[in-house]
Amino acid sequence: LCVFSSLQLVSLLLIGIAAWGIGFGLISSFRVVGVVIAVGVFLFFIALVGLIGAVKHHQVLLFFYMIILLLVFIVQFSVSCACLALNEEQQSELLEVGWSNTNSARTDIERNLNCCGFRVFYANETCAADCLRTLHCRPCAPIMEEYSGMVLRFVGGIGLFFSFTEILGVWLTYRYRNQKDPRANPSAFI
């Protein structure tokens, strides 16, 4: 039951962080927030399936919980390793691709980090930062690169930790699933 509650905790954390980001105006992209909330809701329902399967000793629910948790482990472990393996040059390329492909993220970044433009700010571009009034704005790339390494290490480490709790959950589910139900009629197994 401890593994189910840790998965529920992760799902509620994802939903809470997305709501916090919208509430404080840090994120205005509803697509990003929608994906984070959808992943949180999905994980919550998976944890609920595992919890019901464990309480009822329902073999089918436990099997599906085990398979889905194994798939979540594989994806989360891969993403965590990728976050930890990116070097500074790859991080810069990733930031530049993200910058050039999304206008809403660009606006959020300029407003929250008080910077304009990626590497250079041109006068014909729009900028959401307050520093534009003083005409003394720094480019956003150096500021984002300063934080990106730290954030990727943090996210990768947290993801790696929870991926190992998920593989522990798969193993425990497998062990529990193969036990006889103590509430069942003993003569039913003969």
GROMACS .gro file of C-alpha atoms in nm:
model
  190
    1LEU     CA    1   0.000   0.000   0.000
    2CYS     CA    2   0.299   0.228   0.052
    3VAL     CA    3   0.388   0.214  -0.318
    4PHE     CA    4   0.033   0.309  -0.416
    5SER     CA    5   0.042   0.609  -0.184
    6SER     CA    6   0.379   0.726  -0.323
    7LEU     CA    7   0.234   0.713  -0.676
    8GLN     CA    8  -0.069   0.908  -0.556
    9LEU     CA    9   0.165   1.160  -0.393
   10VAL     CA   10   0.353   1.210  -0.720
   11SER     CA   11   0.028   1.253  -0.912
   12LEU     CA   12  -0.108   1.506  -0.665
   13LEU     CA   13   0.225   1.692  -0.673
   14LEU     CA   14   0.204   1.719  -1.052
   15ILE     CA   15  -0.152   1.851  -1.038
   16GLY     CA   16  -0.064   2.091  -0.755
   17ILE     CA   17   0.246   2.230  -0.928
   18ALA     CA   18   0.051   2.289  -1.250
   19ALA     CA   19  -0.225   2.469  -1.058
   20TRP     CA   20   0.037   2.672  -0.867
   21GLY     CA   21   0.204   2.775  -1.195
   22ILE     CA   22  -0.124   2.900  -1.335
   23GLY     CA   23  -0.234   3.063  -1.009
   24PHE     CA   24   0.082   3.271  -0.976
   25GLY     CA   25   0.094   3.353  -1.346
   26LEU     CA   26   0.425   3.176  -1.402
   27ILE     CA   27   0.285   2.969  -1.689
   28SER     CA   28   0.027   3.091  -1.937
   29SER     CA   29   0.051   2.802  -2.183
   30PHE     CA   30  -0.258   2.592  -2.121
   31ARG     CA   31  -0.115   2.316  -2.341
   32VAL     CA   32   0.181   2.265  -2.105
   33VAL     CA   33  -0.036   2.285  -1.796
   34GLY     CA   34  -0.295   2.055  -1.954
   35VAL     CA   35  -0.033   1.790  -2.024
   36VAL     CA   36   0.105   1.807  -1.670
   37ILE     CA   37  -0.244   1.782  -1.520
   38ALA     CA   38  -0.336   1.495  -1.755
   39VAL     CA   39  -0.024   1.301  -1.651
   40GLY     CA   40  -0.107   1.366  -1.285
   41VAL     CA   41  -0.467   1.246  -1.328
   42PHE     CA   42  -0.347   0.938  -1.521
   43LEU     CA   43  -0.100   0.847  -1.245
   44PHE     CA   44  -0.368   0.902  -0.980
   45PHE     CA   45  -0.606   0.661  -1.156
   46ILE     CA   46  -0.330   0.404  -1.201
   47ALA     CA   47  -0.253   0.425  -0.829
   48LEU     CA   48  -0.624   0.389  -0.755
   49VAL     CA   49  -0.643   0.076  -0.975
   50GLY     CA   50  -0.349  -0.071  -0.785
   51LEU     CA   51  -0.500   0.016  -0.450
   52ILE     CA   52  -0.838  -0.138  -0.536
   53GLY     CA   53  -0.664  -0.444  -0.679
   54ALA     CA   54  -0.461  -0.488  -0.361
   55VAL     CA   55  -0.755  -0.441  -0.125
   56LYS     CA   56  -0.985  -0.672  -0.323
   57HIS     CA   57  -0.698  -0.908  -0.418
   58HIS     CA   58  -0.822  -0.877  -0.776
   59GLN     CA   59  -0.577  -1.056  -1.007
   60VAL     CA   60  -0.672  -0.873  -1.329
   61LEU     CA   61  -0.648  -0.524  -1.176
   62LEU     CA   62  -0.313  -0.611  -1.021
   63PHE     CA   63  -0.185  -0.744  -1.353
   64PHE     CA   64  -0.284  -0.427  -1.541
   65TYR     CA   65  -0.143  -0.212  -1.262
   66MET     CA   66   0.185  -0.403  -1.280
   67ILE     CA   67   0.213  -0.372  -1.660
   68ILE     CA   68   0.123  -0.001  -1.669
   69LEU     CA   69   0.357   0.073  -1.380
   70LEU     CA   70   0.637  -0.107  -1.565
   71LEU     CA   71   0.573   0.107  -1.874
   72VAL     CA   72   0.567   0.423  -1.661
   73PHE     CA   73   0.897   0.312  -1.506
   74ILE     CA   74   1.059   0.265  -1.848
   75VAL     CA   75   0.947   0.607  -1.973
   76GLN     CA   76   1.034   0.787  -1.650
   77PHE     CA   77   1.373   0.619  -1.618
   78SER     CA   78   1.457   0.707  -1.980
   79VAL     CA   79   1.354   1.071  -1.943
   80SER     CA   80   1.542   1.102  -1.611
   81CYS     CA   81   1.860   0.960  -1.763
   82ALA     CA   82   1.823   1.194  -2.061
   83CYS     CA   83   1.786   1.494  -1.828
   84LEU     CA   84   2.101   1.395  -1.641
   85ALA     CA   85   2.301   1.320  -1.958
   86LEU     CA   86   2.252   1.650  -2.145
   87ASN     CA   87   2.568   1.857  -2.167
   88GLU     CA   88   2.574   2.237  -2.188
   89GLU     CA   89   2.581   2.248  -2.569
   90GLN     CA   90   2.279   2.016  -2.595
   91GLN     CA   91   2.096   2.222  -2.334
   92SER     CA   92   2.162   2.537  -2.538
   93GLU     CA   93   2.030   2.375  -2.855
   94LEU     CA   94   1.722   2.250  -2.672
   95LEU     CA   95   1.654   2.595  -2.528
   96GLU     CA   96   1.691   2.756  -2.871
   97VAL     CA   97   1.449   2.510  -3.031
   98GLY     CA   98   1.196   2.568  -2.753
   99TRP     CA   99   1.240   2.943  -2.782
  100SER     CA  100   1.181   2.954  -3.154
  101ASN     CA  101   0.884   2.715  -3.155
  102THR     CA  102   0.656   2.861  -2.887
  103ASN     CA  103   0.538   3.220  -2.851
  104SER     CA  104   0.356   3.169  -2.520
  105ALA     CA  105   0.662   3.019  -2.351
  106ARG     CA  106   0.874   3.303  -2.488
  107THR     CA  107   0.636   3.560  -2.337
  108ASP     CA  108   0.636   3.379  -2.001
  109ILE     CA  109   1.014   3.360  -1.995
  110GLU     CA  110   1.063   3.726  -2.087
  111ARG     CA  111   0.813   3.838  -1.823
  112ASN     CA  112   0.942   3.612  -1.541
  113LEU     CA  113   1.316   3.647  -1.605
  114ASN     CA  114   1.294   4.016  -1.706
  115CYS     CA  115   1.486   3.971  -2.032
  116CYS     CA  116   1.424   4.030  -2.402
  117GLY     CA  117   1.524   3.823  -2.705
  118PHE     CA  118   1.711   3.497  -2.707
  119ARG     CA  119   2.071   3.599  -2.778
  120VAL     CA  120   2.002   3.946  -2.925
  121PHE     CA  121   1.697   4.173  -2.893
  122TYR     CA  122   1.592   4.361  -3.206
  123ALA     CA  123   1.389   4.681  -3.184
  124ASN     CA  124   1.110   4.548  -3.411
  125GLU     CA  125   1.040   4.251  -3.179
  126THR     CA  126   0.787   4.253  -2.900
  127CYS     CA  127   0.889   4.188  -2.542
  128ALA     CA  128   0.682   4.130  -2.228
  129ALA     CA  129   0.957   4.225  -1.980
  130ASP     CA  130   0.949   4.531  -1.755
  131CYS     CA  131   1.311   4.610  -1.843
  132LEU     CA  132   1.198   4.728  -2.186
  133ARG     CA  133   1.086   5.059  -2.032
  134THR     CA  134   1.440   5.135  -1.919
  135LEU     CA  135   1.588   5.003  -2.247
  136HIS     CA  136   1.839   4.799  -2.046
  137CYS     CA  137   1.739   4.437  -2.108
  138ARG     CA  138   1.968   4.139  -2.099
  139PRO     CA  139   1.920   3.856  -2.350
  140CYS     CA  140   1.732   3.554  -2.215
  141ALA     CA  141   1.971   3.278  -2.329
  142PRO     CA  142   2.242   3.333  -2.063
  143ILE     CA  143   1.982   3.351  -1.785
  144MET     CA  144   1.803   3.037  -1.904
  145GLU     CA  145   2.131   2.849  -1.947
  146GLU     CA  146   2.225   2.940  -1.590
  147TYR     CA  147   1.908   2.776  -1.457
  148SER     CA  148   1.863   2.494  -1.708
  149GLY     CA  149   2.150   2.276  -1.585
  150MET     CA  150   2.034   2.301  -1.225
  151VAL     CA  151   1.672   2.230  -1.316
  152LEU     CA  152   1.760   1.934  -1.537
  153ARG     CA  153   1.975   1.779  -1.262
  154PHE     CA  154   1.696   1.832  -1.007
  155VAL     CA  155   1.423   1.691  -1.233
  156GLY     CA  156   1.644   1.401  -1.341
  157GLY     CA  157   1.733   1.313  -0.982
  158ILE     CA  158   1.375   1.328  -0.858
  159GLY     CA  159   1.256   1.127  -1.158
  160LEU     CA  160   1.526   0.868  -1.102
  161PHE     CA  161   1.432   0.833  -0.735
  162PHE     CA  162   1.064   0.783  -0.810
  163SER     CA  163   1.138   0.548  -1.099
  164PHE     CA  164   1.308   0.313  -0.853
  165THR     CA  165   1.006   0.327  -0.623
  166GLU     CA  166   0.797   0.230  -0.925
  167ILE     CA  167   1.013  -0.073  -1.005
  168LEU     CA  168   0.982  -0.169  -0.638
  169GLY     CA  169   0.604  -0.138  -0.684
  170VAL     CA  170   0.616  -0.368  -0.987
  171TRP     CA  171   0.811  -0.627  -0.790
  172LEU     CA  172   0.582  -0.605  -0.485
  173THR     CA  173   0.272  -0.626  -0.705
  174TYR     CA  174   0.413  -0.935  -0.875
  175ARG     CA  175   0.484  -1.096  -0.537
  176TYR     CA  176   0.144  -1.002  -0.391
  177ARG     CA  177  -0.044  -1.103  -0.705
  178ASN     CA  178   0.088  -1.459  -0.686
  179GLN     CA  179  -0.021  -1.509  -0.324
  180LYS     CA  180  -0.345  -1.680  -0.235
  181ASP     CA  181  -0.625  -1.459  -0.111
  182PRO     CA  182  -0.643  -1.519   0.266
  183ARG     CA  183  -1.016  -1.442   0.270
  184ALA     CA  184  -1.100  -1.701   0.004
  185ASN     CA  185  -1.242  -2.044   0.075
  186PRO     CA  186  -0.943  -2.280   0.127
  187SER     CA  187  -1.117  -2.564  -0.053
  188ALA     CA  188  -1.153  -2.346  -0.366
  189PHE     CA  189  -0.780  -2.386  -0.439
  190ILE     CA  190  -0.792  -2.767  -0.447
   0.00000   0.00000   0.00000
